[in-house]
Coordinates of N, CA and C in Angstrom, one line a residue:
M210 N 1.0 -1.2 0.1 CA 0.0 -0.1 0.2 C 0.8 1.2 0.2
T211 N 0.5 2.2 -1.0 CA 1.6 3.5 -0.9 C 1.1 4.4 0.1
H212 N 1.8 5.5 0.3 CA 1.6 6.3 1.3 C 0.2 7.1 1.1
T213 N -0.1 7.3 -0.3 CA -1.2 8.1 -0.7 C -2.3 7.1 -0.4
E214 N -2.4 5.8 -0.6 CA -3.5 4.9 -0.5 C -3.6 4.8 1.2
F215 N -2.7 4.7 1.8 CA -2.7 4.7 3.2 C -3.4 5.9 3.9
F216 N -2.9 7.0 3.4 CA -3.4 8.4 3.9 C -5.0 8.3 3.3
F217 N -5.4 8.1 2.4 CA -6.9 8.1 2.2 C -7.8 7.0 2.9
Y218 N -7.0 5.9 3.0 CA -7.6 4.7 3.7 C -8.0 4.9 5.1
Y219 N -7.0 5.5 5.8 CA -7.4 6.2 7.2 C -7.6 7.3 7.7
S220 N -7.6 8.5 6.6 CA -8.0 9.7 7.1 C -9.6 9.8 7.0
I221 N -10.0 9.1 5.8 CA -11.7 9.4 5.5 C -12.5 9.1 6.8
P222 N -12.4 7.8 7.3 CA -13.2 7.6 8.5 C -13.0 8.5 9.5
I223 N -11.7 9.0 9.9 CA -11.5 10.1 10.8 C -12.3 11.4 10.6
V224 N -12.0 11.6 9.3 CA -12.9 12.9 9.0 C -14.5 12.8 9.2
I225 N -15.0 11.6 8.8 CA -16.4 11.3 9.0 C -16.7 11.5 10.4
V226 N -15.7 10.9 11.3 CA -16.0 10.9 12.9 C -16.1 12.3 13.3
L227 N -15.0 13.2 13.1 CA -14.9 14.4 13.3 C -16.1 15.1 13.1
I228 N -16.7 15.0 11.8 CA -17.7 15.7 11.3 C -18.9 15.4 12.3
A229 N -19.0 14.1 12.4 CA -20.3 13.7 13.2 C -20.1 14.3 14.5
L230 N -19.1 14.1 15.2 CA -18.9 14.7 16.5 C -19.1 16.4 16.5
F231 N -18.5 17.1 15.5 CA -19.1 18.4 15.5 C -20.6 18.8 15.5
F232 N -21.2 18.1 14.7 CA -22.7 18.3 14.5 C -23.5 18.0 15.7
T233 N -22.9 16.9 16.3 CA -23.6 16.4 17.7 C -23.3 17.5 18.8
V234 N -22.0 17.8 18.9 CA -21.6 18.9 19.9 C -22.6 20.3 19.7
R235 N -22.8 20.5 18.2 CA -23.2 21.8 18.0 C -24.8 21.6 18.4
K236 N -25.2 20.4 18.2 CA -26.7 20.3 18.4 C -27.1 20.5 19.9
Y237 N -26.1 19.8 20.6 CA -26.5 19.9 22.1 C -26.1 21.3 22.6
S238 N -25.1 21.9 22.0 CA -25.0 23.2 22.5 C -26.1 24.3 22.4
K239 N -26.5 24.0 21.0 CA -27.8 24.8 20.7 C -28.9 24.3 21.8
R240 N -29.0 23.2 22.0 CA -30.2 22.7 23.1 C -30.0 23.5 24.3
D241 N -28.9 23.3 24.9 CA -28.5 23.9 26.0 C -28.9 25.5 25.9
S242 N -28.1 26.1 24.9 CA -28.5 27.6 24.7 C -29.9 28.1 24.7
A243 N -30.7 27.1 24.0 CA -32.3 27.5 24.2 C -32.6 27.3 25.3
N244 N -32.3 26.2 26.2 CA -33.0 26.0 27.6 C -32.5 27.3 28.5
Y245 N -31.1 27.7 28.4 CA -30.6 28.8 29.0 C -31.6 30.1 28.8
S246 N -31.8 30.4 27.5 CA -32.5 31.4 27.0 C -33.9 31.4 27.4
D247 N -34.8 30.2 27.2 CA -36.3 30.1 27.7 C -36.3 30.3 29.3
D248 N -35.4 29.9 29.9 CA -35.6 29.8 31.5 C -35.0 31.3 31.9
F249 N -34.2 31.8 31.3 CA -33.6 33.1 31.8 C -34.5 34.2 31.3
I250 N -35.0 34.1 30.1 CA -36.0 35.2 29.6 C -37.4 35.2 30.5
S251 N -37.9 33.8 30.6 CA -39.1 33.8 31.4 C -39.0 34.5 32.8
A252 N -37.8 34.3 33.5 CA -37.6 34.8 34.9 C -37.3 36.3 34.7
A253 N -36.5 36.7 33.8 CA -36.3 38.1 33.6 C -37.7 38.9 33.1
V254 N -38.3 38.5 32.2 CA -39.5 39.3 31.8 C -40.6 39.4 32.9
V255 N -40.9 38.1 33.5 CA -41.7 38.1 34.6 C -41.6 38.8 35.9
L256 N -40.2 38.6 36.4 CA -39.9 39.2 37.5 C -39.7 40.9 37.4
G257 N -39.2 41.2 36.0 CA -39.0 42.7 35.6 C -40.2 43.2 35.7
S258 N -41.3 42.7 35.1 CA -42.7 43.2 34.9 C -43.1 43.6 36.5
L259 N -42.9 42.4 37.3 CA -43.5 42.7 38.6 C -42.6 43.8 39.4
L260 N -41.6 43.9 38.9 CA -40.5 45.2 39.6 C -41.1 46.7 39.2
I261 N -41.6 46.7 37.9 CA -41.9 48.0 37.6 C -43.5 48.1 37.3
F262 N -44.3 47.2 37.7 CA -45.8 47.6 37.3 C -46.4 48.5 38.0
R263 N -46.0 49.0 39.2 CA -46.7 50.0 39.9 C -46.0 51.4 39.5
E264 N -44.9 51.6 38.7 CA -44.6 52.9 38.2 C -45.6 53.7 37.5
N265 N -45.2 55.0 37.2 CA -46.3 55.5 36.3 C -46.1 55.1 34.9
E266 N -46.8 55.4 34.0 CA -46.9 55.2 32.9 C -45.6 55.4 32.0
H267 N -45.2 56.3 32.2 CA -43.9 56.9 31.4 C -42.7 55.9 31.7
L268 N -42.7 55.7 33.0 CA -41.6 54.9 33.6 C -41.6 53.6 33.2
V269 N -42.8 53.0 33.1 CA -43.3 51.6 32.8 C -42.8 51.5 31.3
S270 N -43.2 52.3 30.5 CA -42.9 52.3 28.9 C -41.2 52.4 28.9
Q271 N -40.6 53.2 29.6 CA -39.2 53.5 29.5 C -38.5 52.2 29.9
K272 N -39.1 51.4 31.2 CA -38.2 50.3 31.5 C -38.8 49.0 30.6
L273 N -39.9 48.9 30.0 CA -40.2 47.7 29.2 C -39.3 48.0 27.7
H274 N -39.1 49.1 27.3 CA -38.1 49.3 26.3 C -36.7 49.1 26.6
W275 N -36.3 49.3 27.7 CA -34.8 48.8 28.0 C -34.9 47.3 28.3
M276 N -35.9 46.8 29.0 CA -35.7 45.4 29.1 C -35.9 44.6 27.7
N277 N -36.7 45.3 26.7 CA -36.7 44.5 25.4 C -35.4 44.5 24.8
A278 N -34.6 45.8 24.5 CA -33.5 46.0 24.1 C -32.5 45.2 24.7
Y279 N -32.5 44.9 25.7 CA -31.4 44.1 26.7 C -31.5 42.8 26.2
L280 N -32.6 42.0 26.3 CA -33.0 40.8 26.1 C -32.8 40.5 24.8
R281 N -33.2 41.3 23.8 CA -33.1 41.0 22.3 C -31.5 41.0 21.7
K282 N -30.9 41.9 22.3 CA -29.4 41.9 22.3 C -28.7 40.7 22.6
R283 N -29.1 40.2 23.8 CA -28.4 39.0 24.1 C -28.9 37.8 23.7
F284 N -30.2 37.8 23.2 CA -30.9 36.4 22.7 C -31.5 36.8 21.5
P285 N -30.7 37.4 20.5 CA -31.5 37.8 19.3 C -32.3 36.8 18.4
G286 N -32.2 35.4 18.9 CA -33.1 34.5 18.0 C -34.1 34.0 18.8
A287 N -34.5 34.5 20.0 CA -35.5 34.3 21.0 C -36.8 34.9 20.4
G288 N -38.0 34.3 20.6 CA -39.2 34.9 20.5 C -40.0 35.3 21.6
F289 N -40.2 36.3 21.9 CA -41.3 36.7 23.2 C -41.9 38.2 22.9
D290 N -42.7 38.2 23.6 CA -43.6 39.6 23.8 C -43.8 40.2 25.1
I291 N -42.8 41.0 25.3 CA -42.6 41.5 26.6 C -43.9 42.4 27.1
S292 N -44.6 43.0 26.0 CA -45.6 43.8 26.6 C -46.8 42.9 26.9
Q293 N -46.8 41.8 26.2 CA -48.1 40.8 26.6 C -47.8 40.1 28.0
I294 N -46.5 39.9 28.1 CA -46.2 39.1 29.4 C -46.4 40.1 30.5
Y295 N -46.0 41.4 30.4 CA -46.3 42.5 31.3 C -47.6 42.7 31.7
Q296 N -48.6 42.6 30.7 CA -50.0 42.8 30.9 C -50.4 41.6 31.6
D297 N -50.0 40.4 31.3 CA -50.3 39.3 32.1 C -50.1 39.2 33.6
V298 N -48.9 39.7 33.8 CA -48.4 39.9 35.2 C -49.2 40.8 36.0
V299 N -49.5 42.2 35.4 CA -50.5 43.1 36.0 C -51.8 42.4 36.2
E300 N -52.3 41.8 35.2 CA -53.9 41.1 35.2 C -53.9 40.1 36.3
M301 N -53.0 38.9 36.3 CA -53.3 37.8 36.9 C -52.1 37.6 38.3
G302 N -51.1 38.8 38.3 CA -50.3 38.5 39.4 C -49.3 37.5 39.3
V303 N -48.2 37.4 40.4 CA -47.2 36.2 40.5 C -47.2 35.6 41.6
D304 N -47.2 34.3 41.9 CA -47.1 33.8 43.2 C -45.4 33.8 43.2
L305 N -44.9 34.4 44.1 CA -43.4 34.6 44.0 C -42.7 33.4 44.7
V306 N -43.5 32.6 45.8 CA -42.8 31.6 46.2 C -42.8 30.5 45.3
E307 N -43.7 30.3 44.6 CA -43.9 29.2 43.4 C -42.8 29.5 42.3
Y308 N -42.9 30.8 42.0 CA -41.9 31.2 40.7 C -40.6 31.1 41.1
T309 N -40.1 31.5 42.5 CA -38.8 31.6 42.8 C -38.3 29.9 42.9
N310 N -39.3 29.1 43.4 CA -39.0 27.8 43.6 C -38.7 27.3 42.2
L311 N -39.4 27.6 41.3 CA -39.1 27.1 39.9 C -37.8 27.7 39.3
A312 N -37.6 28.9 39.6 CA -36.2 29.6 39.2 C -35.2 28.7 40.0
N313 N -35.2 28.3 41.1 CA -34.2 27.7 41.9 C -33.9 26.4 41.3
E314 N -34.9 25.7 40.7 CA -34.8 24.4 40.2 C -34.1 24.6 38.9
R315 N -34.5 25.5 37.9 CA -34.1 25.5 36.5 C -32.9 26.4 36.3
L316 N -32.4 27.2 37.1 CA -31.3 28.3 37.0 C -30.0 27.9 37.7
T317 N -29.0 27.9 37.5 CA -27.6 27.7 38.1 C -27.5 29.2 38.9
V318 N -26.4 29.0 39.7 CA -26.2 29.9 40.6 C -25.5 31.1 39.6
R319 N -25.0 30.9 38.9 CA -24.3 31.9 37.9 C -25.6 32.6 37.1
K320 N -26.4 32.0 36.6 CA -27.7 32.3 36.0 C -28.6 33.4 36.8
K321 N -28.6 32.6 38.1 CA -29.5 33.7 39.1 C -28.8 34.9 39.3
I322 N -27.5 34.6 39.6 CA -26.8 36.2 39.8 C -27.0 37.0 38.8
H323 N -26.9 36.4 37.5 CA -27.2 37.3 36.4 C -28.6 37.8 36.2
L324 N -29.7 37.0 36.7 CA -30.9 37.5 36.8 C -31.0 38.7 37.6
M325 N -30.5 38.6 38.8 CA -30.4 39.7 39.9 C -29.8 41.1 39.4
E326 N -28.6 40.6 38.7 CA -28.0 41.9 38.2 C -28.9 42.7 37.2
F327 N -29.5 41.8 36.3 CA -30.3 42.5 35.4 C -31.6 43.1 36.0
L328 N -32.2 42.8 37.1 CA -33.2 43.3 37.7 C -32.7 44.7 38.3
V329 N -31.6 44.7 39.0 CA -31.0 45.9 39.6 C -30.8 46.9 38.4
R330 N -30.2 46.5 37.4 CA -29.9 47.5 36.3 C -31.4 48.0 35.6
L331 N -32.2 47.1 35.8 CA -33.7 47.3 35.1 C -34.2 48.7 36.2
G332 N -34.2 48.3 37.4 CA -34.4 49.3 38.5 C -33.9 50.7 38.1
N333 N -32.8 50.6 37.9 CA -31.8 51.8 37.9 C -31.9 52.8 36.5
T334 N -32.7 52.1 35.7 CA -32.9 52.7 34.4 C -33.2 54.2 34.5
N335 N -34.1 54.7 35.5 CA -34.5 56.1 35.6 C -33.4 56.7 36.6
G336 N -32.2 56.3 36.8 CA -31.5 56.9 37.8 C -31.5 56.7 39.0
G337 N -32.0 55.6 39.7 CA -32.2 55.3 41.0 C -33.1 54.4 41.4
I338 N -33.1 53.2 42.2 CA -33.9 52.2 42.6 C -34.6 52.9 43.8
N339 N -36.0 52.7 43.7 CA -36.8 53.3 44.7 C -37.2 52.1 45.7
P340 N -37.7 52.6 46.9 CA -37.7 51.6 48.1 C -38.4 50.4 47.9
R341 N -39.5 50.4 47.0 CA -40.2 49.3 46.9 C -39.5 48.3 46.0
E342 N -39.0 49.0 44.8 CA -38.1 48.0 43.9 C -37.0 47.3 45.0
S343 N -36.3 48.2 45.8 CA -35.2 47.6 46.7 C -35.7 46.7 47.5
E344 N -36.9 46.7 48.0 CA -37.3 45.5 49.0 C -37.8 44.4 48.1
L345 N -38.3 44.3 46.8 CA -38.5 43.3 46.1 C -37.0 42.5 45.6
I346 N -36.0 43.3 45.4 CA -34.8 42.9 45.2 C -34.2 42.0 46.2
F347 N -34.3 42.6 47.4 CA -33.8 41.9 48.6 C -34.6 40.7 48.8
Y348 N -35.7 40.8 48.7 CA -36.7 39.6 48.9 C -36.2 38.6 47.9
L349 N -36.0 38.9 46.7 CA -35.7 37.8 45.6 C -34.3 37.2 45.7
L350 N -33.3 38.0 46.4 CA -32.0 37.7 46.5 C -32.0 36.6 47.7
K351 N -32.9 36.7 48.7 CA -33.2 35.7 49.7 C -33.9 34.5 49.1
R352 N -34.9 34.8 48.4 CA -35.6 33.5 47.9 C -34.8 32.7 47.0
L353 N -33.8 33.3 46.3 CA -32.8 32.6 45.4 C -31.7 32.2 45.8
N354 N -31.6 32.3 47.2 CA -30.3 31.7 48.0 C -29.2 32.5 47.4
L355 N -29.4 33.9 47.5 CA -28.1 34.5 46.9 C -27.7 35.6 48.1
H356 N -26.7 36.2 48.0 CA -26.4 37.3 48.9 C -25.8 38.6 48.4
L357 N -25.7 39.8 48.9 CA -25.3 40.9 48.3 C -23.8 40.7 47.8
G358 N -23.1 39.9 48.4 CA -21.7 39.8 48.0 C -21.4 38.7 46.8
D359 N -22.8 38.1 46.5 CA -22.5 37.4 45.2 C -22.7 38.3 43.8
L360 N -23.0 39.4 44.0 CA -23.3 40.4 42.9 C -22.1 41.1 42.6
D361 N -21.8 41.6 41.5 CA -20.8 42.4 41.1 C -20.7 43.6 41.8
A362 N -19.4 44.2 42.3 CA -19.4 45.4 43.1 C -20.1 46.8 42.5
A363 N -20.2 46.6 41.1 CA -20.8 47.7 40.6 C -22.5 47.8 40.7
I364 N -22.7 46.5 40.7 CA -24.1 46.3 40.9 C -24.6 46.5 42.3
R365 N -23.7 46.2 43.3 CA -24.0 46.6 44.8 C -23.9 48.0 44.8
D366 N -23.1 48.7 44.4 CA -23.1 50.2 44.5 C -24.3 50.9 43.8
I367 N -24.9 50.2 43.0 CA -26.4 50.8 42.4 C -27.6 50.6 43.4
L368 N -27.2 49.1 44.1 CA -28.4 48.9 45.0 C -28.3 49.7 46.2
I369 N -27.0 49.6 46.7 CA -26.5 50.4 48.0 C -25.6 51.6 47.6
P370 N -25.7 52.6 47.3 CA -24.8 53.4 46.9 C -23.9 53.6 48.1
K371 N -22.6 53.4 47.8 CA -21.5 53.7 48.5 C -20.8 55.0 48.8
K372 N -20.8 55.7 47.5 CA -20.2 57.1 47.4 C -21.2 58.0 48.1
T373 N -22.4 58.0 48.2 CA -23.1 59.0 48.9 C -23.3 58.6 50.3
K374 N -23.2 57.4 50.6 CA -23.3 56.8 52.0 C -24.6 57.6 52.7
S375 N -25.7 57.7 52.1 CA -26.6 58.5 52.5 C -27.3 57.5 53.8
E376 N -27.9 58.4 54.7 CA -28.4 57.7 55.8 C -29.5 56.7 55.5
D377 N -30.3 56.9 54.5 CA -31.4 56.1 54.2 C -30.8 54.9 53.7
S378 N -29.9 54.7 52.7 CA -29.3 53.6 52.4 C -28.6 52.8 53.4
I379 N -27.9 53.6 54.5 CA -27.1 52.7 55.5 C -28.2 51.8 56.5
L380 N -29.2 52.7 56.7 CA -30.5 52.3 57.7 C -31.0 51.1 56.9
K381 N -31.3 51.2 55.7 CA -31.8 49.9 54.9 C -31.1 48.7 55.0
M382 N -29.8 48.9 54.8 CA -28.9 47.7 54.9 C -28.9 47.2 56.4
Q383 N -28.9 47.9 57.4 CA -28.6 47.5 58.7 C -30.0 47.0 59.1
S384 N -31.3 47.5 58.8 CA -32.5 47.0 59.0 C -32.6 45.7 58.4
Y385 N -32.2 45.4 57.1 CA -32.2 44.3 56.6 C -31.7 43.0 57.4
Y386 N -30.4 43.4 57.9 CA -29.5 42.4 58.6 C -29.9 42.2 59.9
L387 N -30.3 43.4 60.4 CA -31.0 43.3 61.7 C -32.1 42.2 62.0
K388 N -33.0 42.5 61.0 CA -34.2 41.6 60.9 C -33.9 40.1 60.7
T389 N -32.9 39.9 60.0 CA -32.5 38.6 59.6 C -31.9 37.8 60.8
L390 N -31.2 38.4 61.8 CA -30.6 38.0 63.2 C -31.7 38.1 64.4
G391 N -32.8 38.9 64.0 CA -33.9 39.0 64.9 C -33.5 40.0 66.2
V392 N -32.5 41.0 66.1 CA -32.3 41.8 67.0 C -32.6 43.1 67.0
E393 N -32.3 44.1 67.8 CA -32.9 45.3 67.8 C -31.6 46.2 67.4
G394 N -32.3 47.4 66.8 CA -31.0 48.2 66.2 C -30.0 48.6 67.0
N395 N -30.1 48.8 68.4 CA -29.0 49.0 69.3 C -28.3 47.8 69.8
A396 N -28.4 46.8 69.3 CA -27.8 45.4 69.7 C -26.3 45.7 70.1
S397 N -25.6 45.3 71.0 CA -24.3 45.3 71.0 C -23.7 44.2 70.2
L398 N -22.3 44.2 70.3 CA -21.4 43.1 69.6 C -21.6 41.8 70.2
K399 N -21.9 41.7 71.5 CA -22.1 40.4 72.2 C -23.5 40.0 72.1
E400 N -24.5 40.9 71.8 CA -25.9 40.5 71.6 C -25.8 39.9 70.0
L401 N -25.2 40.4 69.1 CA -25.1 39.9 67.9 C -24.5 38.5 67.7
K402 N -23.5 38.3 68.5 CA -22.9 37.2 68.5 C -23.7 36.1 69.0
S403 N -24.4 36.3 70.1 CA -25.3 35.4 70.8 C -26.5 35.2 70.0
A404 N -27.1 36.0 69.3 CA -28.2 35.9 68.2 C -27.6 35.0 67.0
Y405 N -26.5 35.2 66.5 CA -25.8 34.6 65.5 C -25.5 33.0 65.8
R406 N -25.0 32.7 67.1 CA -24.8 31.4 67.4 C -26.0 30.6 67.6
K407 N -27.1 31.2 68.2 CA -28.3 30.7 68.4 C -28.9 30.2 67.0
L408 N -29.1 31.2 66.1 CA -29.7 30.8 65.0 C -29.0 29.9 64.2
A409 N -27.6 30.0 64.1 CA -26.6 29.2 63.5 C -26.8 27.6 63.7
K410 N -27.0 27.5 65.1 CA -27.1 26.2 65.8 C -28.3 25.6 65.2
I411 N -29.4 26.3 65.1 CA -30.7 25.9 64.7 C -30.6 25.5 63.1
H412 N -30.0 26.4 62.4 CA -30.3 26.0 60.9 C -29.0 25.4 60.3
H413 N -27.9 25.0 61.2 CA -26.6 24.6 60.7 C -27.0 23.0 59.8
P414 N -26.6 22.9 58.5 CA -27.0 21.6 57.7 C -26.6 20.5 58.4
D415 N -25.6 20.4 59.2 CA -25.3 19.1 59.6 C -26.5 18.8 60.9
N416 N -27.5 19.6 61.1 CA -28.6 19.2 62.1 C -29.7 18.8 61.2
H417 N -29.6 18.8 60.0 CA -30.9 18.5 59.3 C -30.5 17.5 58.2
R418 N -29.5 16.6 58.5 CA -29.2 15.4 57.5 C -30.2 14.8 57.1
H419 N -31.2 14.5 58.0 CA -32.2 13.2 57.8 C -33.6 14.1 57.1
A420 N -33.5 15.5 57.0 CA -34.7 16.1 56.5 C -34.8 15.9 55.1
S421 N -36.1 16.6 54.6 CA -36.4 16.4 53.3 C -35.5 17.4 52.5
E422 N -35.4 17.0 51.1 CA -34.4 18.0 50.4 C -35.0 19.2 50.5
T423 N -36.3 19.6 50.4 CA -36.9 21.2 50.5 C -36.3 21.7 51.7
E424 N -36.5 20.9 53.0 CA -36.2 21.3 54.2 C -34.6 21.5 54.2
K425 N -33.9 20.7 53.8 CA -32.5 21.0 53.8 C -32.2 22.3 52.9
K426 N -32.7 22.5 51.8 CA -32.5 23.8 51.1 C -32.8 25.1 51.9
E427 N -34.0 24.7 52.5 CA -34.3 26.1 53.1 C -33.4 26.4 54.3
H428 N -33.1 25.1 55.3 CA -32.0 25.6 56.3 C -30.6 26.2 55.7
V429 N -30.4 25.7 54.7 CA -29.1 25.9 54.0 C -29.0 27.5 53.7
A430 N -30.2 27.8 53.1 CA -30.3 29.1 52.8 C -30.3 30.2 53.9
K431 N -31.3 29.8 54.9 CA -31.2 30.5 56.1 C -29.8 30.6 57.0
F432 N -29.0 29.5 56.9 CA -27.9 29.4 57.7 C -26.7 30.5 57.0
L433 N -26.8 30.4 55.6 CA -26.2 31.3 54.8 C -26.6 32.7 54.9
E434 N -27.8 32.9 55.0 CA -28.2 34.4 55.1 C -27.7 35.1 56.6
I435 N -27.9 34.3 57.8 CA -27.3 34.6 59.0 C -26.0 34.8 59.1
Q436 N -25.3 34.1 58.4 CA -23.8 34.3 58.5 C -23.6 35.7 57.6
K437 N -24.2 35.7 56.6 CA -23.9 37.1 56.1 C -24.3 38.4 56.7
A438 N -25.5 38.3 57.3 CA -25.9 39.5 58.3 C -24.8 39.8 59.3
Y439 N -24.5 38.5 59.9 CA -23.5 38.7 61.2 C -22.0 39.3 60.5
E440 N -21.7 38.9 59.4 CA -20.5 39.4 59.0 C -20.6 40.9 58.4
M441 N -21.9 41.3 58.0 CA -22.0 42.6 57.8 C -22.0 43.5 58.8
L442 N -22.9 43.1 59.8 CA -23.0 44.1 61.0 C -21.8 44.0 61.8
T443 N -21.2 42.9 62.1 CA -19.9 43.1 62.8 C -18.7 43.8 62.1
S444 N -18.7 43.7 60.8 CA -17.6 44.4 60.0 C -17.9 46.0 60.2
E445 N -19.3 46.4 60.1 CA -19.8 47.8 60.3 C -19.2 48.4 61.8
M446 N -19.2 47.4 62.9 CA -19.1 48.0 64.1 C -17.5 47.9 64.2
N447 N -16.9 46.9 63.6 CA -15.3 47.0 63.8 C -14.7 48.1 63.1
G448 N -15.5 48.5 62.0 CA -15.0 49.8 61.1 C -15.3 51.3 61.8
Q449 N -16.0 51.3 62.9 CA -16.3 52.3 63.4 C -15.3 53.0 64.2

């Protein structure tokens, strides 16, 4: 067998295998991308609509336009009608417990972080996030088992402006974390530590090994939340 015959004899099957592998990988990559698009777009449009529906007509129009432009730029091949979904949310409402449970099942941590950053940017399209939007965003962070520290620093600055250090934003943060630990605003470092230890003992994952998967997730989320609250409140005290 000549070198030329040898080359064609063995190279053709290899090329066929490589082509088949290429189209297989492409097929599944497209499928995964479509799933990501469907799940993310659904969560983004529904929660985004819920975030803005109490605004005045001008701001709603402005924010729907921003949402539409953002999602169509990121997912140019996806088909969705933002105006119709917005109307459905306004008319029928959203069960946030069920919807966030669904998001937890379908979205990875990275995608949930992206979702929350999207919502913060959406709220900020008119130059600032109002208290109602802020309350919903913090609620969703907790429901999606996320923390402020998971978000990009620039996004955190939008949610809680550090440059202005306004009294309102500082009190908002403190109130959120104090409520998590179940202590009063004038709590001492000793009281914070005592509250943290008590709650950590109750919700520590090791104490719920035999619980159902849903209960385990709830305790893990609560445990991480009180950890974050304790870290933030004590760091503020130590920084004073």
